[in-house]
PDB file of C-alpha atoms in Angstrom:
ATOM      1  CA  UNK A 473      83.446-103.464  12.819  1.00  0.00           C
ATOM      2  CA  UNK A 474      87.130-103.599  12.743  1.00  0.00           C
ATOM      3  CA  UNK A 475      89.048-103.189  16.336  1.00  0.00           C
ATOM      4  CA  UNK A 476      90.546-100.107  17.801  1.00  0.00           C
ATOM      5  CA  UNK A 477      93.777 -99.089  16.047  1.00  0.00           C
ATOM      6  CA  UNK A 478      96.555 -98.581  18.438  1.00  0.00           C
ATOM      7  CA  UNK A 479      98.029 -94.807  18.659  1.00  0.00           C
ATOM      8  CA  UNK A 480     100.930 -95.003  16.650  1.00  0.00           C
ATOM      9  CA  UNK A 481      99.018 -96.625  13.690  1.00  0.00           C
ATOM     10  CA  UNK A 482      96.429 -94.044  14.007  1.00  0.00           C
ATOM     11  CA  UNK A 483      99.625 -90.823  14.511  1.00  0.00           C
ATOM     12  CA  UNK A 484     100.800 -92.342  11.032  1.00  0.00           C
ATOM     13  CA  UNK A 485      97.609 -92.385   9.082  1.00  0.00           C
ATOM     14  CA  UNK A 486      96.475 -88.627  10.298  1.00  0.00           C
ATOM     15  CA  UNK A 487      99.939 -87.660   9.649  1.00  0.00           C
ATOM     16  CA  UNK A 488      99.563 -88.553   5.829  1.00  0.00           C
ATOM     17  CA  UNK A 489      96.004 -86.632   6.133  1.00  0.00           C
ATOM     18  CA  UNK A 490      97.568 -83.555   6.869  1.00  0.00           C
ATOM     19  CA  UNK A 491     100.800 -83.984   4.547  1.00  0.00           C
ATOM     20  CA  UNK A 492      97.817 -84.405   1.478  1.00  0.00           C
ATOM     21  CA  UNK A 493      96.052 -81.516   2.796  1.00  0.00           C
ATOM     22  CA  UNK A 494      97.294 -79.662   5.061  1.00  0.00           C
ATOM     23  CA  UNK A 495      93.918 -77.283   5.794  1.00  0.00           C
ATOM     24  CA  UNK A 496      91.081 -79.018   5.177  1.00  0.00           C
ATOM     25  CA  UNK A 497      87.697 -76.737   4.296  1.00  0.00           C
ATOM     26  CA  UNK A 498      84.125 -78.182   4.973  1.00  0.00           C
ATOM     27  CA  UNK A 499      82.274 -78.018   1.566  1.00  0.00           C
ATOM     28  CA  UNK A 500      79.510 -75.813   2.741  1.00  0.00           C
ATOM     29  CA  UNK A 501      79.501 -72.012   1.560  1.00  0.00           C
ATOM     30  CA  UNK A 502      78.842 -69.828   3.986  1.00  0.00           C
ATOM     31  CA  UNK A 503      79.860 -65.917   4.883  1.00  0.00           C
ATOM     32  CA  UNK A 504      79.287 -65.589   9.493  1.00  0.00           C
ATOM     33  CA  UNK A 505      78.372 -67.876  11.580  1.00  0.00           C
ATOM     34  CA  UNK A 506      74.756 -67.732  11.031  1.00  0.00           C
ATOM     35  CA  UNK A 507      74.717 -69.338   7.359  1.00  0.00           C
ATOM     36  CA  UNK A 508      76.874 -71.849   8.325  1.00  0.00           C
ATOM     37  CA  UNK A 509      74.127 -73.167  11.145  1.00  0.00           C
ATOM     38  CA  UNK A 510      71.798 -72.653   7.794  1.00  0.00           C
ATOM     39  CA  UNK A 511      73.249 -73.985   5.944  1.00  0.00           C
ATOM     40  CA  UNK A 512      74.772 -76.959   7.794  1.00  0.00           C
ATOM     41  CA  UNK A 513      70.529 -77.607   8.843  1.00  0.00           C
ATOM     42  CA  UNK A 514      69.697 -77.498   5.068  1.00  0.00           C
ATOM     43  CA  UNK A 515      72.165 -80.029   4.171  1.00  0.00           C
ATOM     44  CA  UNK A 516      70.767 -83.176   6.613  1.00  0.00           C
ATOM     45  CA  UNK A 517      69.421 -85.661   3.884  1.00  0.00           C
ATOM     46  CA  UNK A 518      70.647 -83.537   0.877  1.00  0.00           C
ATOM     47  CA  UNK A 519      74.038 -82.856  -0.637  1.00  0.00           C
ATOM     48  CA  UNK A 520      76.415 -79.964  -0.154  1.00  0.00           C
ATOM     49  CA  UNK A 521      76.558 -79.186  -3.621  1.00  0.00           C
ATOM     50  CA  UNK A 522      72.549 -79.060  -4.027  1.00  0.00           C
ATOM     51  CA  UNK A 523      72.991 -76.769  -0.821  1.00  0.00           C
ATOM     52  CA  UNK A 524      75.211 -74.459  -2.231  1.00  0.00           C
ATOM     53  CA  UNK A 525      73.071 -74.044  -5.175  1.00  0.00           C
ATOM     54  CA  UNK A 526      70.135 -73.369  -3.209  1.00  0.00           C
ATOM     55  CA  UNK A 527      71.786 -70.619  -0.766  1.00  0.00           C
ATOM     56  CA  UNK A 528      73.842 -68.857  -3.149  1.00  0.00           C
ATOM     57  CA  UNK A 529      71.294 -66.172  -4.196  1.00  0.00           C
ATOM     58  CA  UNK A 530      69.724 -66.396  -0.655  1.00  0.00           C
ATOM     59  CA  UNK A 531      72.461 -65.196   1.376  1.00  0.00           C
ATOM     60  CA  UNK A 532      73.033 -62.657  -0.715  1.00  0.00           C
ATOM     61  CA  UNK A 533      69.972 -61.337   1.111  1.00  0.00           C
ATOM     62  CA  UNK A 534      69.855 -63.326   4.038  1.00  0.00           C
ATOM     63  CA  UNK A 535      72.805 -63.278   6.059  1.00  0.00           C
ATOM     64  CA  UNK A 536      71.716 -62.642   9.178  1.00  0.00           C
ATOM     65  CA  UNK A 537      68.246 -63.764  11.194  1.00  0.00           C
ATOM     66  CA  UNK A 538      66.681 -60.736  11.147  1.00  0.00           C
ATOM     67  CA  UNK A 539      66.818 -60.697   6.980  1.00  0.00           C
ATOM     68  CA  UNK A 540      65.879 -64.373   7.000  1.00  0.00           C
ATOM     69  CA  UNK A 541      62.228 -62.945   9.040  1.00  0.00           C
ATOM     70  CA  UNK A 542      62.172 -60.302   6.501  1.00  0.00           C
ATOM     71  CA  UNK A 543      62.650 -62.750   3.720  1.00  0.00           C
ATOM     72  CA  UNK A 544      59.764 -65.139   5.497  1.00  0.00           C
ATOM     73  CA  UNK A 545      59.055 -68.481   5.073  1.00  0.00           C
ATOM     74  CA  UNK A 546      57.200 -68.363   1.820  1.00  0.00           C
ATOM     75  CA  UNK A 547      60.086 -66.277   0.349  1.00  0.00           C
ATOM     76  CA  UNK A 548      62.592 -68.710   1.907  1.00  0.00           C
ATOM     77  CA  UNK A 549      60.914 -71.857   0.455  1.00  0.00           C
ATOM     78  CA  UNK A 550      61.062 -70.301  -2.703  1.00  0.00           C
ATOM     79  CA  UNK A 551      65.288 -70.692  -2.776  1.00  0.00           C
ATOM     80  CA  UNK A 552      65.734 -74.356  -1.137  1.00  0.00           C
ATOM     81  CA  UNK A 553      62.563 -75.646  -2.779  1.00  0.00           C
ATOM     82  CA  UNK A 554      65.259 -78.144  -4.774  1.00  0.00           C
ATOM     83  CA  UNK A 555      66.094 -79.264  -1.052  1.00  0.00           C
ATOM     84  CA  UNK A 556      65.018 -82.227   0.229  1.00  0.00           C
ATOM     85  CA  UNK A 557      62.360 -81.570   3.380  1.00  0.00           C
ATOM     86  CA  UNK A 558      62.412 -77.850   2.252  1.00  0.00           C
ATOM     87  CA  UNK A 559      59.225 -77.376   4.034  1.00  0.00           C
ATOM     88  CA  UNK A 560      59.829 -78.363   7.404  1.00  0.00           C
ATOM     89  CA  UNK A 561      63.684 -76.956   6.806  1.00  0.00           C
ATOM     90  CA  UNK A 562      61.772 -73.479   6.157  1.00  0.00           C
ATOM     91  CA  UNK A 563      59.603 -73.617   9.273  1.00  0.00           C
ATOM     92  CA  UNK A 564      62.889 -74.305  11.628  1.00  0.00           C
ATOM     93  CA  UNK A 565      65.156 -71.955   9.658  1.00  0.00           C
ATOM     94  CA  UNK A 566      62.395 -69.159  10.435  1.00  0.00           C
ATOM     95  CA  UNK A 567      61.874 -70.357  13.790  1.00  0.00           C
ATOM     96  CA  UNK A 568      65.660 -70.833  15.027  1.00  0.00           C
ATOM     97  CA  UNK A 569      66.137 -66.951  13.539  1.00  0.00           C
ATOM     98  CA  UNK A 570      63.430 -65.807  15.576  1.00  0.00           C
ATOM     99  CA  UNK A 571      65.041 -67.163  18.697  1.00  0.00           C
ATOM    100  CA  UNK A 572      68.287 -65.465  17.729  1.00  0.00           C
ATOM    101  CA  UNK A 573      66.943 -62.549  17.705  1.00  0.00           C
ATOM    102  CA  UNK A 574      64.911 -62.587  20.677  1.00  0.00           C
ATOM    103  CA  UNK A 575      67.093 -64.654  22.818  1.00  0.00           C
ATOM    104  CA  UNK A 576      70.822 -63.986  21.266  1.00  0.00           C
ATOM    105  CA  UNK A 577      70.609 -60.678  19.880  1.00  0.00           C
ATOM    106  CA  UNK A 578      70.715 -61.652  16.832  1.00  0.00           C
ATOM    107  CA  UNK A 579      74.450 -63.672  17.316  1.00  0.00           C
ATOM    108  CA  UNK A 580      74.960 -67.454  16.879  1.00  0.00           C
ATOM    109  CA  UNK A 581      75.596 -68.658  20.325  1.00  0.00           C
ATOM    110  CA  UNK A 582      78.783 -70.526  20.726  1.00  0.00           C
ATOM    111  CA  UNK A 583      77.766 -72.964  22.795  1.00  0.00           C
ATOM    112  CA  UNK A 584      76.644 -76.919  21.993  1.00  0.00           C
ATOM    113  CA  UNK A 585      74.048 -76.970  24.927  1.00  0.00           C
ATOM    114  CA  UNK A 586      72.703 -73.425  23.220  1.00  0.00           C
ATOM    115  CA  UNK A 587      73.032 -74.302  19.189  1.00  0.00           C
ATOM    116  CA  UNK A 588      71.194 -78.066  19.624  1.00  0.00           C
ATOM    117  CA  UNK A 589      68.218 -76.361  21.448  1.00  0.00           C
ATOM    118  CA  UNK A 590      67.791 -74.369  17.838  1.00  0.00           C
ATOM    119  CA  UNK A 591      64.906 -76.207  16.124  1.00  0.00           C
ATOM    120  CA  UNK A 592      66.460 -78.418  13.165  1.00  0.00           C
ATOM    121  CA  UNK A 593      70.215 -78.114  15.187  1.00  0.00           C
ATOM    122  CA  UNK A 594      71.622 -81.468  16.423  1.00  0.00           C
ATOM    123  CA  UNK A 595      74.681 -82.098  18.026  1.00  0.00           C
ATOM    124  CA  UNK A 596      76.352 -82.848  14.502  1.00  0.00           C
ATOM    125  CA  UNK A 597      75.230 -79.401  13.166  1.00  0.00           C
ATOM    126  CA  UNK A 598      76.142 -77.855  16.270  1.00  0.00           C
ATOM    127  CA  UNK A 599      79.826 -79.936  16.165  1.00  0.00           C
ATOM    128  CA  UNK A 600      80.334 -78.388  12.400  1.00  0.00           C
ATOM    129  CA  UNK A 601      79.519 -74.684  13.590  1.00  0.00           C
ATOM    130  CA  UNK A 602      81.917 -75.320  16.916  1.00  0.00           C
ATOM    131  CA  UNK A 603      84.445 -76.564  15.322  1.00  0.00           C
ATOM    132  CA  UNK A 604      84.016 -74.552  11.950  1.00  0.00           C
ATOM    133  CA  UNK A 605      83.456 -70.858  13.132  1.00  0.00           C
ATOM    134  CA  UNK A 606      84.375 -71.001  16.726  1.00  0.00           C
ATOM    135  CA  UNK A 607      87.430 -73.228  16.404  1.00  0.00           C
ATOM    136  CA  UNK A 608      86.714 -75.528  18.719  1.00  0.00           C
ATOM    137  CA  UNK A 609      88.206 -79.053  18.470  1.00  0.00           C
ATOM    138  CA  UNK A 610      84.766 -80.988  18.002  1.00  0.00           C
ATOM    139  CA  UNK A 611      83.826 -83.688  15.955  1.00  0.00           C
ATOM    140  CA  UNK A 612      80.663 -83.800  13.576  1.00  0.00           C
ATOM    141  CA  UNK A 613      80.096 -87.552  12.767  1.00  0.00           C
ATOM    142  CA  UNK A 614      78.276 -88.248   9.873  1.00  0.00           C
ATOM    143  CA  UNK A 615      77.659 -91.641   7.373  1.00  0.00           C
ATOM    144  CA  UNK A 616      80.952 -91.129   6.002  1.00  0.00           C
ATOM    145  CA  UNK A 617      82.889 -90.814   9.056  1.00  0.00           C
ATOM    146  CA  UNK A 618      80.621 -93.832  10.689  1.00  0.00           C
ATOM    147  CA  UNK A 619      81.372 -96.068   7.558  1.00  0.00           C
ATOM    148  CA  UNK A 620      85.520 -95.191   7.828  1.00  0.00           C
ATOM    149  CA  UNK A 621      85.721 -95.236  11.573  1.00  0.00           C
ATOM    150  CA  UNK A 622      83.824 -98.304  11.647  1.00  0.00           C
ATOM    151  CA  UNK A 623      86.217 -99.706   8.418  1.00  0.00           C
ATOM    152  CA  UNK A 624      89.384 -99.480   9.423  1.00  0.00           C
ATOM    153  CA  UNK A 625      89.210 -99.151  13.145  1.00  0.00           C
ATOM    154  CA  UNK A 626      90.128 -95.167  13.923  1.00  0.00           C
ATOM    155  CA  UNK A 627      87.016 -94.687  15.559  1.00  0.00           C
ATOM    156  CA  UNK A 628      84.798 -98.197  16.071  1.00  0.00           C
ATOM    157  CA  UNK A 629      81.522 -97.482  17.496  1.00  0.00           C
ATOM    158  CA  UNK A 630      77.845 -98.808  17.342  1.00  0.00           C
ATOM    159  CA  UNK A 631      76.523 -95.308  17.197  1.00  0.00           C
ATOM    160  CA  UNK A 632      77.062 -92.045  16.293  1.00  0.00           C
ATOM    161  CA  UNK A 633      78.152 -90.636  19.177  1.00  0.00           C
ATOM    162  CA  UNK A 634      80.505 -93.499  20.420  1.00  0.00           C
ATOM    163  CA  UNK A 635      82.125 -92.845  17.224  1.00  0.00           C
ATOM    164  CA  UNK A 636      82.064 -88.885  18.694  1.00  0.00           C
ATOM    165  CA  UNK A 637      83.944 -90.197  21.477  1.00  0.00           C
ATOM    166  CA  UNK A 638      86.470 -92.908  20.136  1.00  0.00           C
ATOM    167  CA  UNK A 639      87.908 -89.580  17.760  1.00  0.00           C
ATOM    168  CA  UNK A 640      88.063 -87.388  21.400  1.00  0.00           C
ATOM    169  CA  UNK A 641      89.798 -90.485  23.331  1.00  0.00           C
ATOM    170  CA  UNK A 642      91.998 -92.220  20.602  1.00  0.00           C
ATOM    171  CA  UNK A 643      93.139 -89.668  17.549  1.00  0.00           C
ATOM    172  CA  UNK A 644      96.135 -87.337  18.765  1.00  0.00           C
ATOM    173  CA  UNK A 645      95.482 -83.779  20.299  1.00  0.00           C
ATOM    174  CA  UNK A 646      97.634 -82.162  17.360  1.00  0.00           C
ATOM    175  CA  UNK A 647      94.909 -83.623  14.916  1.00  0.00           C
ATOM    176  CA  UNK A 648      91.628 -82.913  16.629  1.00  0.00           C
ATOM    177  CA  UNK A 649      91.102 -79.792  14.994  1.00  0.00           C
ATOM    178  CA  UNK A 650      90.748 -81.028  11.330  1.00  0.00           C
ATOM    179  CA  UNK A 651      89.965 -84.895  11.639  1.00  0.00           C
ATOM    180  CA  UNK A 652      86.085 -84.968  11.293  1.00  0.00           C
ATOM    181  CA  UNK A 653      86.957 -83.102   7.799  1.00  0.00           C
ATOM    182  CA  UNK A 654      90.158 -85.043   6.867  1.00  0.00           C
ATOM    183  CA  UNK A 655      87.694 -88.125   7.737  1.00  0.00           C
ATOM    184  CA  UNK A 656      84.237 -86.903   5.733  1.00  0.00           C
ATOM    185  CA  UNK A 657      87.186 -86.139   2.626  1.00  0.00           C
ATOM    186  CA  UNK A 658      88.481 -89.659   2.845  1.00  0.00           C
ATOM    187  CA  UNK A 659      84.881 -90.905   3.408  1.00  0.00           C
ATOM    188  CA  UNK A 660      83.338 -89.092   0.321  1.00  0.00           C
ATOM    189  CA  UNK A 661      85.655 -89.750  -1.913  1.00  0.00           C
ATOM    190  CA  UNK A 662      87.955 -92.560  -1.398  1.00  0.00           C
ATOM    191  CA  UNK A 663      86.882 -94.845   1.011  1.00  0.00           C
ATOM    192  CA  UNK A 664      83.300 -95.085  -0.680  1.00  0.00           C
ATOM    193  CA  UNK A 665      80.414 -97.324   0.938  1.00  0.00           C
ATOM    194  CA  UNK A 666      79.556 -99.425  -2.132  1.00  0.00           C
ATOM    195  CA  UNK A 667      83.200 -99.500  -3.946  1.00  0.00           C
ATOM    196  CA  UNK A 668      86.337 -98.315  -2.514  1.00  0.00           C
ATOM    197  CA  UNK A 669      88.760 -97.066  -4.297  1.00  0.00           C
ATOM    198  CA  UNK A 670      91.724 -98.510  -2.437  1.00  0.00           C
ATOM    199  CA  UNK A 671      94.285 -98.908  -5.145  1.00  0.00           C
ATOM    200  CA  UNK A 672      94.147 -94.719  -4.476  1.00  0.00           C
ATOM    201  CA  UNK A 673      94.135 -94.667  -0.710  1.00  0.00           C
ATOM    202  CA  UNK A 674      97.079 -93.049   1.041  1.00  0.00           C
ATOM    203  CA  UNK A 675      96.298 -95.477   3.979  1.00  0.00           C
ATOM    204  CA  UNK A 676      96.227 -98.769   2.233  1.00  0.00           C
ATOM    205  CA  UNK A 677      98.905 -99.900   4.002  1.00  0.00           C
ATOM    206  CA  UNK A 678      97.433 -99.392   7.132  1.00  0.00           C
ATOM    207  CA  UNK A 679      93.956-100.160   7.200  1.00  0.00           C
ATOM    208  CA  UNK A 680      92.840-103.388   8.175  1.00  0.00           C
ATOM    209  CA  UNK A 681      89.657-103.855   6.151  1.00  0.00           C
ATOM    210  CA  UNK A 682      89.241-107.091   4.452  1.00  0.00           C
ATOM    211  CA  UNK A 683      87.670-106.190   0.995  1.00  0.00           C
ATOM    212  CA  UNK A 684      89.772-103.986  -0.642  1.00  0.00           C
ATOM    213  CA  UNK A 685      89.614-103.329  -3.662  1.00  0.00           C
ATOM    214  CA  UNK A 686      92.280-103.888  -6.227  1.00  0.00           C
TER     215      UNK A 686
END
């Protein structure tokens, strides 16, 4: 675990994230706030792009809870049955739309006390849907943005959700909006677990990580 970067490292290297890309977009598809909770609780242990796959015929004709308990489990299982855990996945989708229904009026709550008593919603799918639909500055921490945080010292922490915090106390207030997906970006696809691929790293320069690659 490296050590905490101090604030003006950590200004410059968000400052190049958001030069590179200015808006960053989670990889999820989604239409309302409802298939993005669906969608974001179909992804744990599976990838977004298998995800995408598997949703894009059903939202088409389940966008909202009351469809998906049309659609019922059976029918449900039928379009994420290339999902990892599709079965229990099926049973929580069905059972967190029932409790939008009768609970929410049918409306994705926008609160993190609210979405993580969903069955299947954690705090990281409820950070994604906070931060993604309701705009609010939170922080979904997943492997990648453990592994990176951990890396190169922008966010040390032994577990998830000290990682959660380090983001909230030590990245910038002007980047809190976009950092858990300028992270996840940099996470997926440049600063890999098994081989980074540092020689293409905006950062380099400032990342104190030991094994670089060359």
């Amino acid at each position: 675990m490296a050590k905490q970067l101090d604030y003006h490292t950590i200004h410059a290297i968000f400052s190049r994230f958001r030069d590179q890309e200015p808006e960053p977009k989670g990889e999820l598809d989604h239409t309302n706030a409802y298939t993005l909770v669906v969608a974001v609780a179909l992804s744990a242990q599976a990838t977004d792009v298998g995800v995408n796959k598997a949703t894009a015929e059903l939202f088409k004709i389940a966008d909202t809870p009351q469809k998906m308990l049309d659609l019922g489990e059976e029918g449900l299982i039928e379009h994420i049955k290339t999902i990892g855990l599709f079965r229990q996945k099926a049973k929580n989708v069905i059972k967190l739309s029932q409790i939008l229904v009768d609970d929410y009026g049918g409306e994705v709550p926008s609160s993190r006390a609210a979405l993580v008593s969903l069955p299947g919603v954690g705090r990281k799918t409820a950070n994604v849907v906070l931060n993604m639909w309701f705009k609010q500055p939170t922080q979904a921490v997943d492997t990648h943005i453990f592994r990176l945080g951990n890396r190169t010292g922008i966010c040390p922490g032994k577990e998830v959700v000290a990682v959660e915090h380090a983001i909230e106390d030590h990245i910038p207030a002007e980047f809190q909006q976009h950092a858990h997906h300028w992270m996840i970006l940099h996470g997926r696809y440049v600063c890999k677990a098994r081989k980074p691929v540092c020689s293409n790293c905006i950062i380099r320069d400032l990342c104190p990580f030991e094994e670089k690659t060359l």
